[in-house]
Amino acid sequence: DAGVIQSPRHEVTEMGQEVTLRCKPISGHNSLFWYRQTMMRGLELLIYFNNNVPIDDSGMPEDRFSAKMPNASFSTLKIQPSEPRDSAVYFCASSPGLAGADTQYFGPGTRLTVL
Amino acid sequence: AQSVTQLGSHVSVSEGALVLLRCNYSSSVPPYLFWYVQYPNQGLQLLLKYTTGATLVKGINGFEAEFKKSETSFHLTKPSAHMSDAAEYFCAVSEGSTNAGKSTFGDGTTLTVKP
């Protein structure tokens, strides 16, 4: 399997622009997670889905952030409008399910820079 | 609620020396415990995990960790460090059904290996 695929790998945009990050989970995995990593705040869970349904979005920082999972093989994280403080590495991860023992498989991340 | 504390944000060892990365957890139910490694510009990948059974868990690249319930610890060790072990290491805890597979990650420990 190709693993979790994220695109783009790097994104540079200007403040106020819309940004869309994309993720393709591992085939057969039922759960998908979006994380944000910064030096100041470490690794933060933003939202996660099970069977394409959002389970917990309490980590989404504000209404400017939204995430969708229209089918089992695709998810997006959108920021509109973007701000410089959104600059971070965004990771998508998938797991077989939501059993506590399930391993999360991370993608390579998208490095977002908002100028 | 579950939580993880990694003692020491930076650890430096000489090549060939023992590696010891500390992790303490808090959980209201029997936990599932994980160590992940993150190499520069990559996503996190699983090193090892404890679910049930044997408390000494062996992982990839010669790493192992021991679950000590009485000490609420899950420290990561490797007898002899290699230069290639330089990375950031994350301890994570999951409570399974009570949090539907949601893992809580520690702040990470950066391991430096000196020649």
JSON list of C-alpha atoms in Angstrom, two decimals, chain A residues 13-67:
[
{"chain": "A", "resi": 13, "resn": "THR", "atom": "CA", "xyz": [-0.18, 31.62, 0.52]},
{"chain": "A", "resi": 14, "resn": "GLU", "atom": "CA", "xyz": [-1.04, 35.13, 1.54]},
{"chain": "A", "resi": 15, "resn": "MET", "atom": "CA", "xyz": [-3.18, 36.13, 4.46]},
{"chain": "A", "resi": 16, "resn": "GLY", "atom": "CA", "xyz": [-6.86, 36.08, 3.61]},
{"chain": "A", "resi": 17, "resn": "GLN", "atom": "CA", "xyz": [-6.61, 33.40, 0.95]},
{"chain": "A", "resi": 18, "resn": "GLU", "atom": "CA", "xyz": [-8.44, 30.09, 1.09]},
{"chain": "A", "resi": 19, "resn": "VAL", "atom": "CA", "xyz": [-6.30, 27.01, 1.64]},
{"chain": "A", "resi": 20, "resn": "THR", "atom": "CA", "xyz": [-7.38, 23.43, 1.01]},
{"chain": "A", "resi": 21, "resn": "LEU", "atom": "CA", "xyz": [-5.35, 20.48, 2.22]},
{"chain": "A", "resi": 22, "resn": "ARG", "atom": "CA", "xyz": [-6.08, 17.01, 0.91]},
{"chain": "A", "resi": 23, "resn": "CYS", "atom": "CA", "xyz": [-5.69, 13.52, 2.30]},
{"chain": "A", "resi": 24, "resn": "LYS", "atom": "CA", "xyz": [-6.14, 10.01, 0.97]},
{"chain": "A", "resi": 25, "resn": "PRO", "atom": "CA", "xyz": [-6.16, 7.43, 3.79]},
{"chain": "A", "resi": 26, "resn": "ILE", "atom": "CA", "xyz": [-4.92, 3.88, 3.57]},
{"chain": "A", "resi": 27, "resn": "SER", "atom": "CA", "xyz": [-7.44, 1.72, 1.77]},
{"chain": "A", "resi": 28, "resn": "GLY", "atom": "CA", "xyz": [-9.62, -0.20, 4.20]},
{"chain": "A", "resi": 29, "resn": "HIS", "atom": "CA", "xyz": [-9.01, 2.14, 7.12]},
{"chain": "A", "resi": 30, "resn": "ASN", "atom": "CA", "xyz": [-12.21, 3.45, 8.66]},
{"chain": "A", "resi": 31, "resn": "SER", "atom": "CA", "xyz": [-10.89, 6.30, 10.76]},
{"chain": "A", "resi": 32, "resn": "LEU", "atom": "CA", "xyz": [-9.14, 9.50, 9.74]},
{"chain": "A", "resi": 33, "resn": "PHE", "atom": "CA", "xyz": [-7.49, 12.16, 11.87]},
{"chain": "A", "resi": 34, "resn": "TRP", "atom": "CA", "xyz": [-6.25, 15.69, 11.15]},
{"chain": "A", "resi": 35, "resn": "TYR", "atom": "CA", "xyz": [-3.43, 17.09, 13.29]},
{"chain": "A", "resi": 36, "resn": "ARG", "atom": "CA", "xyz": [-1.52, 20.36, 13.38]},
{"chain": "A", "resi": 37, "resn": "GLN", "atom": "CA", "xyz": [2.10, 20.56, 14.56]},
{"chain": "A", "resi": 38, "resn": "THR", "atom": "CA", "xyz": [3.91, 23.72, 15.60]},
{"chain": "A", "resi": 39, "resn": "MET", "atom": "CA", "xyz": [6.96, 24.39, 17.71]},
{"chain": "A", "resi": 40, "resn": "MET", "atom": "CA", "xyz": [4.91, 26.31, 20.25]},
{"chain": "A", "resi": 41, "resn": "ARG", "atom": "CA", "xyz": [1.93, 24.00, 20.64]},
{"chain": "A", "resi": 42, "resn": "GLY", "atom": "CA", "xyz": [3.30, 20.62, 19.61]},
{"chain": "A", "resi": 43, "resn": "LEU", "atom": "CA", "xyz": [0.97, 18.08, 17.99]},
{"chain": "A", "resi": 44, "resn": "GLU", "atom": "CA", "xyz": [-2.70, 19.01, 18.23]},
{"chain": "A", "resi": 45, "resn": "LEU", "atom": "CA", "xyz": [-5.65, 16.86, 17.16]},
{"chain": "A", "resi": 46, "resn": "LEU", "atom": "CA", "xyz": [-8.04, 19.01, 15.15]},
{"chain": "A", "resi": 47, "resn": "ILE", "atom": "CA", "xyz": [-10.79, 16.60, 14.13]},
{"chain": "A", "resi": 48, "resn": "TYR", "atom": "CA", "xyz": [-11.37, 12.94, 13.46]},
{"chain": "A", "resi": 49, "resn": "PHE", "atom": "CA", "xyz": [-13.80, 10.88, 11.43]},
{"chain": "A", "resi": 50, "resn": "ASN", "atom": "CA", "xyz": [-15.09, 7.34, 11.62]},
{"chain": "A", "resi": 51, "resn": "ASN", "atom": "CA", "xyz": [-16.80, 5.82, 8.59]},
{"chain": "A", "resi": 52, "resn": "ASN", "atom": "CA", "xyz": [-16.77, 9.30, 7.00]},
{"chain": "A", "resi": 53, "resn": "VAL", "atom": "CA", "xyz": [-18.68, 10.85, 9.92]},
{"chain": "A", "resi": 54, "resn": "PRO", "atom": "CA", "xyz": [-17.03, 13.51, 12.10]},
{"chain": "A", "resi": 55, "resn": "ILE", "atom": "CA", "xyz": [-16.75, 12.19, 15.65]},
{"chain": "A", "resi": 56, "resn": "ASP", "atom": "CA", "xyz": [-14.98, 14.98, 17.50]},
{"chain": "A", "resi": 57, "resn": "ASP", "atom": "CA", "xyz": [-14.14, 18.43, 16.13]},
{"chain": "A", "resi": 58, "resn": "SER", "atom": "CA", "xyz": [-13.41, 20.04, 19.48]},
{"chain": "A", "resi": 59, "resn": "GLY", "atom": "CA", "xyz": [-9.84, 20.69, 18.43]},
{"chain": "A", "resi": 60, "resn": "MET", "atom": "CA", "xyz": [-10.74, 22.84, 15.45]},
{"chain": "A", "resi": 61, "resn": "PRO", "atom": "CA", "xyz": [-9.43, 26.25, 16.47]},
{"chain": "A", "resi": 62, "resn": "GLU", "atom": "CA", "xyz": [-12.15, 28.45, 15.03]},
{"chain": "A", "resi": 63, "resn": "ASP", "atom": "CA", "xyz": [-14.83, 28.72, 12.40]},
{"chain": "A", "resi": 64, "resn": "ARG", "atom": "CA", "xyz": [-12.27, 29.51, 9.76]},
{"chain": "A", "resi": 65, "resn": "PHE", "atom": "CA", "xyz": [-11.37, 25.82, 9.80]},
{"chain": "A", "resi": 66, "resn": "SER", "atom": "CA", "xyz": [-13.59, 23.16, 8.28]},
{"chain": "A", "resi": 67, "resn": "ALA", "atom": "CA", "xyz": [-13.08, 19.52, 7.35]}
]
